[in-house]
Amino acid sequence: MFPKAWREARAQEEFRGKASAPANIAWVKYWGKKGHQLPANPSVSLTLDKCRTHTDLVATPASELSVQLVFEGAEQPAFAEKIKKYLTSLSTELPALARFSYSIRSENTFPHSSGIASSASSQAALALLLGGLLAKNSNTELDLPGVGNLARLGSGSACRSLFGGFVSWGTSPALAGSSDEFATQVTDVHESFLHTRDAILIVSSKEKEVSSRQGHTQMSAHPYAAARVLEAQAHYTATLAALKTGDWERAGEIMEADALSLHALMMTSRPGYILLEPGSLEIIRLVRLFRRESGVPVYFTIDAGPNMHLIYPDEAHAKVEAFVRHELLRHTEQGAGVIWDQLGAGPR
Ligand code: PMV
C-alpha cells in the first residue's frame, strides 16, 4: 500500500535528484513469489558497500509518459521501455507517475561484465528518486515503506538495498515489524558481524541462461515448493538468532545450505537448469577444505549465477586474501577476478 498523499499526488513540479544505492547479497534467499510480487518466504541479506548504482533523474510534468535512459554513457531504448512498463503498471495506484517525462542517467561502480546482478541496486536507486518525486508533488516527507514498495515492485530483492547492514524482507514472527511489502533493517546484530567482508569471485560474466524471473515463476509448480518455504523460514529464524549472538559458525553453515538449496531448486525445476560452473564447484570444495584445515571462518554464498561470494569477518582478511590469490583465482574468469567488498551503510 502506498501513502494516500502519493495516490492523490498531481504531476505539478519538476523533480531533479541523484541517488546511489548498493547491491545486496542474501544469506537466506528469496525464491518464489505469491500474490503481486510478494515473497514466498522471508529473506535476509547483507548490504554491500562498493557495488552500487548511481542514478540521476530529471522528471518534468508532461501530458504523456516518456522515458529516456542513458546507461554508462550510451542510450538504452530497451531498458527505457522496461522502466516505462514499470511506471505504467504503478500508475494504476499512483496516477501522477504517468504524467512525467523522465530523463534517467545511470551507472554502476562494478564492471558490466562482472556477472553481478545490478537489478537490486538500480531499482533501489530509481525507487528512491520516484519516492522523492512523489513526496515533492504531494508536499510530504519521503515515505520509506512507500519507497520499499516501489523497489519491490521493480525487483523483489531491491527493497533490501534501501538499508545498510543486515536487512530483512518478508513477514515472519521472528522479527517485529517485518513485512512482505517492504524491507526492514535488522538492528539486533552482534559486533562480530559489523565488519563483515564479501569477496566476490567472478567465475563467469556471461549472461545467465535462465532469469530470476523465470526461476521464481517455476517455483509455483515446484515439487519441493512447500518444503522450501518451511526450510527458508527455519533458516531465516536461525540466521537472525546467529546474527544476534555473534555465532559465525551457525550463520555460515546456514548460508551455505541456503545457497545450495537455491541451486538444487533450480536443478529440480521443470525444466531443470544449472547455473553453477565447474569453477563454482571447485571453489566450494576448496573453501570447505581451507576452513577445516585453517580454522578461518570463511563461508560461501551464491546468488542466481555461477559467481561465488566469500563471507568472513574483517580480522580474517589477510588470510582469506592470501588463500584467494593462491588457490581460487585460477578458477575465476580471466580478467574478471575478484571484487573485494564489505558491509555497507546503505543508499545515499
Ligand atoms: O529480486 P529478484 O526478483 O531479482 O530475485 C532475486 C533472487 C535471488 O537473488 C536469487 C535471491 C535473493 O534473495 O536475493
Short mmCIF file of C-alpha atoms and ligand atoms in Angstrom, two decimals:
data_model
loop_
_atom_site.label_atom_id
_atom_site.label_comp_id
_atom_site.label_asym_id
_atom_site.label_seq_id
_atom_site.Cartn_x
_atom_site.Cartn_y
_atom_site.Cartn_z
CA MET A 1 0.00 0.00 0.00
CA PHE A 2 1.24 3.46 -0.88
CA PRO A 3 0.60 6.57 1.25
CA LYS A 4 -2.68 8.28 0.49
CA ALA A 5 -0.86 11.54 -0.33
CA TRP A 6 1.13 9.72 -3.05
CA ARG A 7 -2.00 8.19 -4.52
CA GLU A 8 -3.59 11.62 -4.70
CA ALA A 9 -0.47 13.47 -5.86
CA ARG A 10 -0.67 15.56 -9.03
CA ALA A 11 2.13 15.99 -11.52
CA GLN A 12 2.92 19.65 -10.96
CA GLU A 13 6.54 20.20 -10.12
CA GLU A 14 9.70 19.23 -11.91
CA PHE A 15 11.92 16.94 -9.87
CA ARG A 16 15.69 16.67 -10.09
CA GLY A 17 17.54 14.24 -7.88
CA LYS A 18 20.54 11.95 -7.52
CA ALA A 19 20.59 8.66 -5.65
CA SER A 20 23.12 5.93 -5.15
CA ALA A 21 22.08 2.50 -3.91
CA PRO A 22 24.17 -0.58 -3.14
CA ALA A 23 23.78 -4.20 -4.22
CA ASN A 24 23.00 -6.78 -1.55
CA ILE A 25 23.73 -10.47 -1.11
CA ALA A 26 21.14 -12.67 0.56
CA TRP A 27 22.24 -15.12 3.26
CA VAL A 28 18.75 -16.62 3.23
CA LYS A 29 17.34 -16.36 -0.29
CA TYR A 30 14.02 -15.15 -1.54
CA TRP A 31 12.94 -17.75 -4.10
CA GLY A 32 9.35 -17.95 -5.33
CA LYS A 33 6.56 -15.41 -5.18
CA LYS A 34 2.97 -15.17 -4.08
CA GLY A 35 0.36 -12.54 -4.93
CA HIS A 36 1.68 -9.42 -6.61
CA GLN A 37 5.46 -9.64 -6.28
CA LEU A 38 5.30 -10.73 -2.64
CA PRO A 39 7.93 -13.20 -1.40
CA ALA A 40 7.05 -16.85 -0.77
CA ASN A 41 9.44 -16.79 2.21
CA PRO A 42 11.30 -14.27 4.38
CA SER A 43 14.89 -13.45 3.38
CA VAL A 44 17.83 -11.70 5.00
CA SER A 45 20.76 -10.05 3.25
CA LEU A 46 23.99 -8.17 3.72
CA THR A 47 24.14 -4.76 2.07
CA LEU A 48 27.35 -4.20 0.13
CA ASP A 49 29.42 -1.06 0.09
CA LYS A 50 31.31 -0.68 -3.17
CA CYS A 51 28.97 -2.39 -5.64
CA ARG A 52 26.48 0.40 -6.29
CA THR A 53 24.34 2.10 -8.92
CA HIS A 54 24.40 5.91 -9.20
CA THR A 55 21.33 7.41 -10.83
CA ASP A 56 20.36 10.95 -11.83
CA LEU A 57 16.77 11.74 -12.62
CA VAL A 58 15.11 14.76 -14.19
CA ALA A 59 11.32 14.38 -14.30
CA THR A 60 9.27 17.08 -15.97
CA PRO A 61 5.46 17.24 -15.89
CA ALA A 62 4.12 16.12 -19.29
CA SER A 63 0.83 15.18 -20.90
CA GLU A 64 2.15 11.71 -21.66
CA LEU A 65 4.63 9.31 -20.05
CA SER A 66 8.03 9.08 -21.72
CA VAL A 67 11.35 7.64 -20.58
CA GLN A 68 14.85 8.27 -21.84
CA LEU A 69 17.64 6.21 -20.29
CA VAL A 70 21.37 6.68 -20.66
CA PHE A 71 23.33 3.87 -19.01
CA GLU A 72 27.10 4.32 -18.71
CA GLY A 73 27.11 6.93 -21.43
CA ALA A 74 25.01 5.07 -24.00
CA GLU A 75 21.32 5.42 -24.68
CA GLN A 76 19.44 2.17 -23.88
CA PRO A 77 15.99 2.14 -25.51
CA ALA A 78 15.21 -1.45 -24.42
CA PHE A 79 15.89 -0.63 -20.75
CA ALA A 80 13.91 2.60 -21.11
CA GLU A 81 10.97 0.55 -22.39
CA LYS A 82 11.16 -1.72 -19.31
CA ILE A 83 11.09 1.29 -16.99
CA LYS A 84 8.16 2.71 -18.93
CA LYS A 85 6.24 -0.54 -18.43
CA TYR A 86 7.09 -0.47 -14.73
CA LEU A 87 5.85 3.13 -14.39
CA THR A 88 2.70 2.33 -16.35
CA SER A 89 1.93 -0.57 -14.03
CA LEU A 90 2.47 1.65 -10.99
CA SER A 91 0.23 4.37 -12.39
CA THR A 92 -2.98 2.46 -11.61
CA GLU A 93 -2.26 3.22 -7.95
CA LEU A 94 -0.06 6.26 -8.46
CA PRO A 95 -1.54 8.12 -11.45
CA ALA A 96 0.86 11.07 -11.09
CA LEU A 97 3.76 8.85 -12.21
CA ALA A 98 2.30 8.55 -15.72
CA ARG A 99 2.29 12.33 -16.17
CA PHE A 100 6.00 12.96 -16.33
CA SER A 101 8.72 12.83 -18.90
CA TYR A 102 11.72 11.05 -17.34
CA SER A 103 15.34 11.52 -18.24
CA ILE A 104 17.50 9.00 -16.39
CA ARG A 105 21.28 8.66 -16.36
CA SER A 106 22.71 5.74 -14.53
CA GLU A 107 26.00 3.95 -13.93
CA ASN A 108 27.29 1.04 -11.91
CA THR A 109 30.50 1.11 -9.90
CA PHE A 110 31.06 -2.57 -10.65
CA PRO A 111 32.03 -3.75 -14.10
CA HIS A 112 29.31 -4.55 -16.54
CA SER A 113 30.74 -7.93 -17.21
CA SER A 114 31.13 -8.86 -13.54
CA GLY A 115 28.05 -11.05 -13.64
CA ILE A 116 26.70 -9.23 -10.58
CA ALA A 117 23.00 -8.58 -10.86
CA SER A 118 22.50 -4.84 -10.92
CA SER A 119 18.72 -5.05 -10.68
CA ALA A 120 18.67 -4.60 -6.88
CA SER A 121 20.94 -1.55 -6.78
CA SER A 122 19.44 0.09 -9.87
CA GLN A 123 15.81 -0.49 -8.85
CA ALA A 124 16.53 0.74 -5.32
CA ALA A 125 18.13 3.95 -6.64
CA LEU A 126 15.20 4.51 -9.01
CA ALA A 127 12.65 3.83 -6.25
CA LEU A 128 14.33 6.42 -4.01
CA LEU A 129 14.09 9.01 -6.78
CA LEU A 130 10.46 8.16 -7.58
CA GLY A 131 9.71 8.42 -3.87
CA GLY A 132 11.35 11.86 -3.88
CA LEU A 133 9.28 12.90 -6.89
CA LEU A 134 6.04 11.75 -5.21
CA ALA A 135 6.99 13.40 -1.91
CA LYS A 136 7.68 16.69 -3.68
CA ASN A 137 4.44 16.54 -5.63
CA SER A 138 2.38 15.77 -2.55
CA ASN A 139 4.20 18.10 -0.13
CA THR A 140 5.10 15.24 2.17
CA GLU A 141 8.27 13.72 3.61
CA LEU A 142 9.92 10.74 1.92
CA ASP A 143 7.92 7.69 2.99
CA LEU A 144 10.34 4.76 3.40
CA PRO A 145 7.79 1.91 3.36
CA GLY A 146 6.39 3.53 0.20
CA VAL A 147 9.87 3.56 -1.36
CA GLY A 148 10.29 -0.08 -0.30
CA ASN A 149 7.08 -0.93 -2.08
CA LEU A 150 8.23 0.88 -5.23
CA ALA A 151 11.55 -1.00 -5.14
CA ARG A 152 9.95 -4.40 -4.54
CA LEU A 153 7.58 -3.94 -7.48
CA GLY A 154 10.62 -3.29 -9.72
CA SER A 155 12.69 -6.22 -8.45
CA GLY A 156 11.91 -8.04 -5.20
CA SER A 157 15.37 -8.06 -3.68
CA ALA A 158 15.79 -4.33 -4.45
CA CYS A 159 13.76 -3.39 -1.39
CA ARG A 160 16.58 -4.84 0.76
CA SER A 161 19.06 -2.40 -0.82
CA LEU A 162 17.33 0.54 0.86
CA PHE A 163 19.11 -0.03 4.18
CA GLY A 164 22.64 -0.64 5.32
CA GLY A 165 23.99 -3.57 7.31
CA PHE A 166 21.69 -6.58 7.55
CA VAL A 167 18.24 -6.32 6.04
CA SER A 168 15.16 -8.49 6.21
CA TRP A 169 12.26 -8.75 3.79
CA GLY A 170 9.16 -10.88 4.26
CA THR A 171 6.73 -11.32 7.11
CA SER A 172 7.99 -13.51 9.93
CA PRO A 173 7.06 -13.92 13.59
CA ALA A 174 10.83 -13.85 14.27
CA LEU A 175 11.12 -10.12 13.52
CA ALA A 176 8.74 -7.44 14.81
CA GLY A 177 7.68 -5.04 12.07
CA SER A 178 8.65 -7.40 9.25
CA SER A 179 6.53 -7.15 6.13
CA ASP A 180 6.07 -8.76 2.72
CA GLU A 181 5.66 -5.31 1.17
CA PHE A 182 8.90 -3.65 2.23
CA ALA A 183 12.20 -4.46 3.89
CA THR A 184 13.37 -3.53 7.39
CA GLN A 185 16.83 -3.26 8.87
CA VAL A 186 17.95 -5.95 11.30
CA THR A 187 19.29 -3.94 14.21
CA ASP A 188 19.98 -6.66 16.76
CA VAL A 189 23.38 -7.60 15.36
CA HIS A 190 26.41 -8.69 17.37
CA GLU A 191 29.53 -6.58 16.91
CA SER A 192 31.42 -9.53 15.40
CA PHE A 193 29.25 -9.15 12.29
CA LEU A 194 29.61 -5.38 11.95
CA HIS A 195 32.74 -5.58 9.80
CA THR A 196 31.72 -8.46 7.58
CA ARG A 197 33.53 -8.75 4.27
CA ASP A 198 32.43 -10.21 0.95
CA ALA A 199 34.98 -11.26 -1.66
CA ILE A 200 33.10 -11.77 -4.90
CA LEU A 201 34.79 -14.26 -7.20
CA ILE A 202 33.73 -13.84 -10.80
CA VAL A 203 33.64 -17.36 -12.19
CA SER A 204 31.78 -16.29 -15.31
CA SER A 205 30.47 -12.95 -16.52
CA LYS A 206 28.31 -14.47 -19.25
CA GLU A 207 24.66 -13.56 -19.18
CA LYS A 208 22.77 -16.35 -17.44
CA GLU A 209 20.52 -18.63 -19.46
CA VAL A 210 17.52 -18.54 -17.15
CA SER A 211 16.46 -15.28 -15.49
CA SER A 212 15.46 -14.99 -11.84
CA ARG A 213 12.01 -14.03 -13.03
CA GLN A 214 11.62 -17.41 -14.76
CA GLY A 215 13.11 -19.15 -11.73
CA HIS A 216 10.61 -17.54 -9.34
CA THR A 217 7.74 -18.49 -11.67
CA GLN A 218 8.84 -22.12 -11.82
CA MET A 219 8.65 -22.32 -8.02
CA SER A 220 4.85 -22.19 -8.03
CA ALA A 221 4.62 -25.71 -9.53
CA HIS A 222 7.84 -26.98 -7.98
CA PRO A 223 7.57 -30.39 -6.28
CA TYR A 224 9.59 -29.08 -3.30
CA ALA A 225 7.92 -25.66 -3.01
CA ALA A 226 6.22 -26.27 0.34
CA ALA A 227 9.34 -27.83 1.84
CA ARG A 228 11.43 -24.89 0.62
CA VAL A 229 9.17 -22.37 2.36
CA LEU A 230 9.48 -24.28 5.65
CA GLU A 231 13.23 -24.61 5.25
CA ALA A 232 13.69 -20.91 4.41
CA GLN A 233 11.59 -19.89 7.42
CA ALA A 234 13.79 -22.03 9.68
CA HIS A 235 16.98 -20.67 8.04
CA TYR A 236 15.72 -17.13 8.47
CA THR A 237 14.89 -17.52 12.17
CA ALA A 238 18.19 -19.26 12.89
CA THR A 239 20.17 -16.61 10.98
CA LEU A 240 18.59 -13.78 12.96
CA ALA A 241 19.48 -15.64 16.17
CA ALA A 242 23.07 -16.20 14.99
CA LEU A 243 23.44 -12.52 14.00
CA LYS A 244 22.28 -11.54 17.45
CA THR A 245 24.64 -13.82 19.38
CA GLY A 246 27.63 -13.47 17.06
CA ASP A 247 27.58 -17.11 16.02
CA TRP A 248 29.60 -17.12 12.80
CA GLU A 249 29.66 -20.89 12.58
CA ARG A 250 25.88 -21.21 12.66
CA ALA A 251 25.29 -18.27 10.30
CA GLY A 252 27.89 -19.68 7.92
CA GLU A 253 26.53 -23.19 7.97
CA ILE A 254 23.03 -21.92 7.16
CA MET A 255 24.21 -19.51 4.47
CA GLU A 256 25.96 -22.34 2.61
CA ALA A 257 23.00 -24.69 2.99
CA ASP A 258 20.60 -22.00 1.77
CA ALA A 259 22.70 -21.16 -1.30
CA LEU A 260 22.97 -24.83 -2.24
CA SER A 261 19.23 -25.21 -1.70
CA LEU A 262 18.59 -22.37 -4.15
CA HIS A 263 20.67 -24.11 -6.79
CA ALA A 264 19.16 -27.50 -6.00
CA LEU A 265 15.71 -25.97 -6.59
CA MET A 266 16.88 -24.72 -9.98
CA MET A 267 18.22 -28.16 -10.88
CA THR A 268 14.97 -29.87 -9.84
CA SER A 269 12.65 -27.36 -11.56
CA ARG A 270 10.83 -28.48 -14.72
CA PRO A 271 12.64 -27.87 -16.97
CA GLY A 272 15.65 -28.04 -14.69
CA TYR A 273 18.73 -25.90 -15.21
CA ILE A 274 22.20 -25.42 -13.79
CA LEU A 275 23.78 -22.02 -13.29
CA LEU A 276 26.86 -23.24 -11.43
CA GLU A 277 30.07 -23.73 -13.42
CA PRO A 278 32.85 -26.24 -12.76
CA GLY A 279 34.82 -23.36 -11.18
CA SER A 280 31.99 -22.68 -8.70
CA LEU A 281 32.08 -26.32 -7.54
CA GLU A 282 35.85 -26.27 -7.22
CA ILE A 283 35.65 -23.09 -5.11
CA ILE A 284 33.02 -24.69 -2.83
CA ARG A 285 35.31 -27.67 -2.28
CA LEU A 286 38.41 -25.53 -1.65
CA VAL A 287 36.65 -23.13 0.75
CA ARG A 288 35.42 -26.02 2.87
CA LEU A 289 38.85 -27.65 2.85
CA PHE A 290 40.60 -24.37 3.75
CA ARG A 291 38.15 -23.71 6.58
CA ARG A 292 38.63 -27.20 8.00
CA GLU A 293 42.40 -27.04 7.83
CA SER A 294 42.98 -23.42 8.87
CA GLY A 295 40.05 -22.78 11.20
CA VAL A 296 39.45 -19.43 9.42
CA PRO A 297 35.70 -18.60 9.49
CA VAL A 298 35.13 -18.11 5.77
CA TYR A 299 31.88 -19.26 4.23
CA PHE A 300 30.37 -19.08 0.76
CA THR A 301 27.07 -17.99 -0.62
CA ILE A 302 25.92 -17.90 -4.23
CA ASP A 303 23.36 -15.75 -5.99
CA ALA A 304 21.37 -16.88 -9.03
CA GLY A 305 24.51 -17.38 -11.12
CA PRO A 306 27.93 -19.06 -11.05
CA ASN A 307 29.81 -16.39 -9.07
CA MET A 308 30.91 -17.08 -5.52
CA HIS A 309 30.67 -14.75 -2.53
CA LEU A 310 33.12 -15.47 0.29
CA ILE A 311 31.80 -14.10 3.56
CA TYR A 312 34.14 -13.62 6.53
CA PRO A 313 34.93 -11.25 9.39
CA ASP A 314 37.39 -8.42 8.83
CA GLU A 315 40.04 -10.00 11.12
CA ALA A 316 40.33 -12.90 8.67
CA HIS A 317 41.03 -10.66 5.68
CA ALA A 318 44.80 -11.19 5.34
CA LYS A 319 44.43 -14.97 5.46
CA VAL A 320 41.46 -15.04 3.11
CA GLU A 321 43.20 -12.73 0.67
CA ALA A 322 46.25 -14.99 0.51
CA PHE A 323 44.03 -18.06 0.11
CA VAL A 324 42.04 -16.44 -2.70
CA ARG A 325 45.18 -15.35 -4.54
CA HIS A 326 46.96 -18.68 -4.22
CA GLU A 327 44.13 -21.12 -4.64
CA LEU A 328 40.95 -19.60 -6.01
CA LEU A 329 41.91 -17.00 -8.59
CA ARG A 330 42.70 -19.71 -11.11
CA HIS A 331 39.04 -20.76 -11.01
CA THR A 332 37.77 -17.27 -11.85
CA GLU A 333 37.30 -15.82 -15.30
CA GLN A 334 40.44 -14.36 -16.79
CA GLY A 335 40.45 -10.60 -16.44
CA ALA A 336 37.40 -10.54 -14.15
CA GLY A 337 38.85 -11.91 -10.90
CA VAL A 338 37.68 -10.64 -7.51
CA ILE A 339 35.70 -7.70 -6.18
CA TRP A 340 36.69 -7.03 -2.56
CA ASP A 341 33.59 -5.65 -0.90
CA GLN A 342 32.22 -5.35 2.63
CA LEU A 343 29.20 -4.44 4.72
CA GLY A 344 27.95 -1.02 3.69
CA ALA A 345 25.84 1.74 5.17
CA GLY A 346 23.10 1.75 2.52
CA PRO A 347 21.87 4.24 -0.04
CA ARG A 348 22.80 7.88 -0.37
O1 PMV B 1 14.94 -9.69 -6.84
P1 PMV B 1 14.85 -10.71 -7.90
O2 PMV B 1 13.48 -10.86 -8.43
O3 PMV B 1 15.90 -10.47 -8.98
O4 PMV B 1 15.22 -12.15 -7.25
C1 PMV B 1 16.39 -12.34 -6.51
C2 PMV B 1 16.55 -13.75 -6.13
C3 PMV B 1 17.90 -14.10 -5.52
O5 PMV B 1 18.87 -13.14 -5.84
C4 PMV B 1 18.35 -15.44 -6.08
C5 PMV B 1 17.81 -14.28 -4.01
C6 PMV B 1 17.73 -13.03 -3.18
O6 PMV B 1 17.03 -13.09 -2.16
O7 PMV B 1 18.39 -12.04 -3.48
#
